Short mmCIF file of C-alpha atoms in Angstrom, two decimals:
data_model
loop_
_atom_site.label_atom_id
_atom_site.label_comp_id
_atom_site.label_asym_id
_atom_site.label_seq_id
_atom_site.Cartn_x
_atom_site.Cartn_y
_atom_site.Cartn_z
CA UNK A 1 -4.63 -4.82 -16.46
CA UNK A 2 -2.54 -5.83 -13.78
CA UNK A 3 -4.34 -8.37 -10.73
CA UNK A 4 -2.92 -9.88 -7.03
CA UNK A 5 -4.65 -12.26 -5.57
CA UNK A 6 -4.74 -13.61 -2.00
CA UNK A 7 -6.52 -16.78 -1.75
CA UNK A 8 -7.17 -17.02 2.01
CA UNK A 9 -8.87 -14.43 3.80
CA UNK A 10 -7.40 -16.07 7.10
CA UNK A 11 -4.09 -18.26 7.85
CA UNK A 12 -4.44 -19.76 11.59
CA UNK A 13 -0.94 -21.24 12.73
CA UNK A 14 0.17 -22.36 16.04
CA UNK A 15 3.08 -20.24 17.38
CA UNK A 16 6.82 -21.85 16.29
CA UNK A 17 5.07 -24.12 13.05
CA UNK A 18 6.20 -22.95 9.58
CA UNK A 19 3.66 -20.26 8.57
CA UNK A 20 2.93 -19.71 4.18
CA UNK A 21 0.56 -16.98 2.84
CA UNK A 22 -0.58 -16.97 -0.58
CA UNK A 23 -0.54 -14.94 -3.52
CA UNK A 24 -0.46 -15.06 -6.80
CA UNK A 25 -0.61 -12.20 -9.67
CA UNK A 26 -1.00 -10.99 -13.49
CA UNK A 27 0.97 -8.73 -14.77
CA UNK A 28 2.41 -8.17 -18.62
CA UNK A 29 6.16 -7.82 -18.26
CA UNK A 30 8.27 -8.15 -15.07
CA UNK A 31 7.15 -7.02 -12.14
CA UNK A 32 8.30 -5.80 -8.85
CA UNK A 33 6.71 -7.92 -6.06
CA UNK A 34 6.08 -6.86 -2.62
CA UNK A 35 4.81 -8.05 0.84
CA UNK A 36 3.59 -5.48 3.07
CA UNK A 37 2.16 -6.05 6.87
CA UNK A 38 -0.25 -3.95 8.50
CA UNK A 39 -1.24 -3.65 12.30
CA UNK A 40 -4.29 -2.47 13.87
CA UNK A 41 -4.53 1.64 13.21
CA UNK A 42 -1.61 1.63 11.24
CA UNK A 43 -0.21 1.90 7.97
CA UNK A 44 1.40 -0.52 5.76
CA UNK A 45 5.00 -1.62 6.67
CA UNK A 46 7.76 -2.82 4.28
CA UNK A 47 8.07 -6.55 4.28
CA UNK A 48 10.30 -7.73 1.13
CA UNK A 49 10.20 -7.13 -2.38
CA UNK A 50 11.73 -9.25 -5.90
CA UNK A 51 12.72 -6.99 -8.53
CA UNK A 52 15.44 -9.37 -10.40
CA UNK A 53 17.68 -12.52 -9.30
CA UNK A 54 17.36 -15.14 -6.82
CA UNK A 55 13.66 -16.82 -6.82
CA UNK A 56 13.93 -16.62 -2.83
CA UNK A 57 14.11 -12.91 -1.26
CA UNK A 58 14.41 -12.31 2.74
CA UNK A 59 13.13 -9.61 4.28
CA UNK A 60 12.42 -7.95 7.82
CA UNK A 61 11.67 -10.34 11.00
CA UNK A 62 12.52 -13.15 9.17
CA UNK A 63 10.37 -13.49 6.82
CA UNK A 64 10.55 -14.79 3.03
CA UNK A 65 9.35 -15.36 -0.34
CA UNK A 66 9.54 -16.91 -2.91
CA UNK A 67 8.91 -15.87 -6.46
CA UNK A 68 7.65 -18.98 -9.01
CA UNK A 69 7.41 -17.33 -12.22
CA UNK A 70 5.84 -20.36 -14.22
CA UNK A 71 3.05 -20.41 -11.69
CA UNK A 72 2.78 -16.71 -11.04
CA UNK A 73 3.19 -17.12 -7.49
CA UNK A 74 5.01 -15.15 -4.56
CA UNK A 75 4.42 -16.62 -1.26
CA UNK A 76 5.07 -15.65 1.99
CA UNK A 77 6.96 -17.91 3.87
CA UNK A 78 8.52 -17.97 7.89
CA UNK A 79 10.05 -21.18 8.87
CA UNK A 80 9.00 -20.39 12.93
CA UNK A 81 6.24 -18.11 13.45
CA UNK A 82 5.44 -15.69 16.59
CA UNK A 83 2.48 -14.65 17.96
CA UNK A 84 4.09 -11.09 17.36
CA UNK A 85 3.64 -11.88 14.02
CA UNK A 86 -0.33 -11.84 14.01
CA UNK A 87 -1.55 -9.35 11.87
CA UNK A 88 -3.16 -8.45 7.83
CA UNK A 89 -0.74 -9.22 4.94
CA UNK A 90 -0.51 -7.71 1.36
CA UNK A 91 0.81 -8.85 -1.44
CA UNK A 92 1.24 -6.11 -3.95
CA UNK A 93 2.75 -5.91 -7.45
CA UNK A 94 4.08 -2.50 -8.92
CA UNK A 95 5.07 -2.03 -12.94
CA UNK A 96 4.70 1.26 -14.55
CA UNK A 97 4.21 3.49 -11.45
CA UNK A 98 0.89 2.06 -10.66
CA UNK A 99 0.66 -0.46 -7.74
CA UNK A 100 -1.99 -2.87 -7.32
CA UNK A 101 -2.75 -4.87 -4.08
CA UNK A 102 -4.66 -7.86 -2.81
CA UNK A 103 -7.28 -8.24 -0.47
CA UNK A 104 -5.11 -9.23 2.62
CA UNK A 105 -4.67 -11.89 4.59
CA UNK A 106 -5.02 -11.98 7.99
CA UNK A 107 -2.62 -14.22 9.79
CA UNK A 108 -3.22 -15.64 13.42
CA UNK A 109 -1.02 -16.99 15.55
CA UNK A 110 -1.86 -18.92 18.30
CA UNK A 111 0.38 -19.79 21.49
CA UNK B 1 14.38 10.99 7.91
CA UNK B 2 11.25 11.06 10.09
CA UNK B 3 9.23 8.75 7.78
CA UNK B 4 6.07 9.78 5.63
CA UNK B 5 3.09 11.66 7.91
CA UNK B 6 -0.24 12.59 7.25
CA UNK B 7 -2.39 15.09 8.44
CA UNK B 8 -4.96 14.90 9.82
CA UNK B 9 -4.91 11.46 11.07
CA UNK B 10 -8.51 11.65 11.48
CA UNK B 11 -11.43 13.74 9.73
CA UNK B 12 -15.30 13.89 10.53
CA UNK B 13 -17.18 15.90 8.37
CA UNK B 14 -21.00 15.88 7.27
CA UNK B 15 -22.02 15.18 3.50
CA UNK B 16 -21.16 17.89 0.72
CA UNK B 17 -18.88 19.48 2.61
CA UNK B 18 -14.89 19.66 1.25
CA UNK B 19 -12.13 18.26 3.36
CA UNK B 20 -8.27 18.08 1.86
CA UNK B 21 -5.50 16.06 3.27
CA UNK B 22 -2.19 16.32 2.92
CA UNK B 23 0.88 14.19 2.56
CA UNK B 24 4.47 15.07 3.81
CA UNK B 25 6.95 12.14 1.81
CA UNK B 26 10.41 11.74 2.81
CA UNK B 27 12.22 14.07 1.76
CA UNK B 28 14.58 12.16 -0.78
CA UNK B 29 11.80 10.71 -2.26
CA UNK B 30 10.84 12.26 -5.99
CA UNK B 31 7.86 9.77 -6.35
CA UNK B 32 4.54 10.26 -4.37
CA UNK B 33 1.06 7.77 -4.47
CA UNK B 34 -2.41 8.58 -3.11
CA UNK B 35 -3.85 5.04 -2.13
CA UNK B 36 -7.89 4.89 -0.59
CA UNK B 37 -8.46 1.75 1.41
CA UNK B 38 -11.69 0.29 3.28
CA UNK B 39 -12.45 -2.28 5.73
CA UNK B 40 -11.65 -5.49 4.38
CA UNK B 41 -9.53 -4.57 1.06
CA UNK B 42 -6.48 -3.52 0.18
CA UNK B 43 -5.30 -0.34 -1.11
CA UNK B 44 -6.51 1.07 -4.23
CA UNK B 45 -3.91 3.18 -6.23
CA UNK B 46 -5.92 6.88 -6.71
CA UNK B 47 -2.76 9.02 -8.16
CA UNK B 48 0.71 9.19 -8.39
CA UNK B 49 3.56 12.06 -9.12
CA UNK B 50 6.96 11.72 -10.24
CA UNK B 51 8.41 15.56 -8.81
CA UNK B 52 5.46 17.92 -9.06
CA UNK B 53 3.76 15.95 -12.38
CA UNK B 54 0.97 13.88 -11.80
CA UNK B 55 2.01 10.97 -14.39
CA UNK B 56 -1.31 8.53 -13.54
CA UNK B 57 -4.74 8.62 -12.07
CA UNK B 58 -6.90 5.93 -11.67
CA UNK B 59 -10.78 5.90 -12.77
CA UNK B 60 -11.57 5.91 -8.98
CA UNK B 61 -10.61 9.11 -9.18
CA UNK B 62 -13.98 11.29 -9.88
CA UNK B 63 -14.00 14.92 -10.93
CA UNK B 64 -14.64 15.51 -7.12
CA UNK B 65 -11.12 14.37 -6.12
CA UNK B 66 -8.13 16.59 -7.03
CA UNK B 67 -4.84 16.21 -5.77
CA UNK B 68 -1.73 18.27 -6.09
CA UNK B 69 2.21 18.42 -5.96
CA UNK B 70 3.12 22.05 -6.30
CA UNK B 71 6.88 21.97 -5.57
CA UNK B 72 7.95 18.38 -5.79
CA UNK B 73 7.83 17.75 -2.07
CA UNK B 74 4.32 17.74 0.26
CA UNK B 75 1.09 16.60 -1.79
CA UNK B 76 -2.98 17.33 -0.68
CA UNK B 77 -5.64 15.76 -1.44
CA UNK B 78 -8.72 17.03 -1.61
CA UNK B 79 -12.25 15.85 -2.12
CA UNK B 80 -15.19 18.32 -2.86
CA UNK B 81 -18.83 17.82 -2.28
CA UNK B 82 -18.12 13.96 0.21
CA UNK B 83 -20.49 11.66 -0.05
CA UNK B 84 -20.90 8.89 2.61
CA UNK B 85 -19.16 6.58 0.24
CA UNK B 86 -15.66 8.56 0.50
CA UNK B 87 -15.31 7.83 4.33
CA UNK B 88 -12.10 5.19 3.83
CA UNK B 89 -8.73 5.54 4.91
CA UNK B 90 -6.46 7.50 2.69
CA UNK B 91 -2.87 6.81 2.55
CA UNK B 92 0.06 8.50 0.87
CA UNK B 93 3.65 6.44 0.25
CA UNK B 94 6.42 7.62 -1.06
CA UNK B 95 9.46 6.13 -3.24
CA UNK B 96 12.66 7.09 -5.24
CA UNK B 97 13.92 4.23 -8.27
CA UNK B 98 17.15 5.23 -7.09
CA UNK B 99 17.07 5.23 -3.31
CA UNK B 100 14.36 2.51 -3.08
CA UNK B 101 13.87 0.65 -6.05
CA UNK B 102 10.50 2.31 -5.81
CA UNK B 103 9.65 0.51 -2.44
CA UNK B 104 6.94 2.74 -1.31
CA UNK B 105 6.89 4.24 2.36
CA UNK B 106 3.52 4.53 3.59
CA UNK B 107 2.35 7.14 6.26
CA UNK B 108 0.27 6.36 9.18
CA UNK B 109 -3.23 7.07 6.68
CA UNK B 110 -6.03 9.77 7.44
CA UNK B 111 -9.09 7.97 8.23
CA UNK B 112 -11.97 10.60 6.70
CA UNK B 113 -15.88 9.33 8.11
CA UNK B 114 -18.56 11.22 6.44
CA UNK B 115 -21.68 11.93 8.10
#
């Protein structure tokens, strides 16, 4: 059985510090790893995703993560965040057509 | 390429009755995933088909729920006999391993409340 999990239910940050969310998963094989973001009354959007290569994959609005396969990790990084950027983050892992997501995380960015 | 929609975005109905959803992917997109999610949690993988086979269903997945693919493009989803327990948000995605890497597109969700 394949398992994501987001250890913070919350990430508070003040606007234009380095923002990380967590996640870590369990998975036999290699997986693909993905971060999705999700606003109020909408769906989930694309973020970035590892399938292969470089430990460190960038993505839409700057965003970026990096995939640690000794500690099963695959954090979300952003070296400036905006206030823009307040909303729920998934982490998600996909490997043999099923897809299997964490809890969230909702980030907050203050000004 | 319009993106993946849903309809209905929203559904109210009262407890036992049937309600069915359905899913329009984009268009190049062979592979198609029924995901339920409620307040609080992510999405939970229901079903997914590769063309018009359903390859995987999940255990969430009672003998109430059936979904369908009949040509390979638009999917429904339909639950029989709701309980109050199946009002959730239910969102469709779509993805090709060639076009995508199987990066899934999600639609906007229909958000089903039963009564």
């Amino acid at each position: 059985a394949q398992s994501v999990a987001q250890p913070e239910d919350q990430v508070n940050v003040a606007e234009g510090n380095p923002l990380t969310v967590k996640c870590t998963y369990s998975v036999s094989g290699n997986p693909y790893l993905f971060w999705y973001v999700q606003y109020p009354n909408r769906g989930l959007q694309f973020l970035l995703k590892y399938i292969t290569g470089d430990n460190l994959v960038k993505g839409s609005y700057g965003f970026e993560a990096e995939f640690n396969k000794s500690q099963t990790s695959f954090h979300l990084k952003k070296p400036s965040a905006l206030v823009s950027d307040s909303a729920l983050y998934f982490c998600a892992v996909l490997r043999a057509g099923k897809s299997t997501f964490g809890d969230g995380t909702t980030l907050t960015v203050k000004p | 390429d319009t993106g993946v929609s849903q309809d209905p975005r929203h559904k109210i109905t009262k407890r036992g009755q049937n309600v069915t959803f359905r899913c329009d992917p984009i268009s190049e997109h062979n592979r198609l995933y029924w995901y339920r999610q409620t307040l609080g949690q992510g999405p939970e993988f229901l079903t997914y088909f590769q063309n018009e086979a359903q390859l995987e269903k999940s255990r969430l997945l009672s003998d109430r729920f059936s979904a369908e693919r009949p040509k390979g493009s638009f999917s429904t989803l339909e639950i029989q006999r709701t309980e109050q327990g199946d009002s959730a948000m239910y969102l469709c995605a779509s993805s090709s391993p060639r076009i995508t890497t199987d990066t899934q597109y999600f639609g906007p969700g229909t958000r089903l409340t039963v009564l």
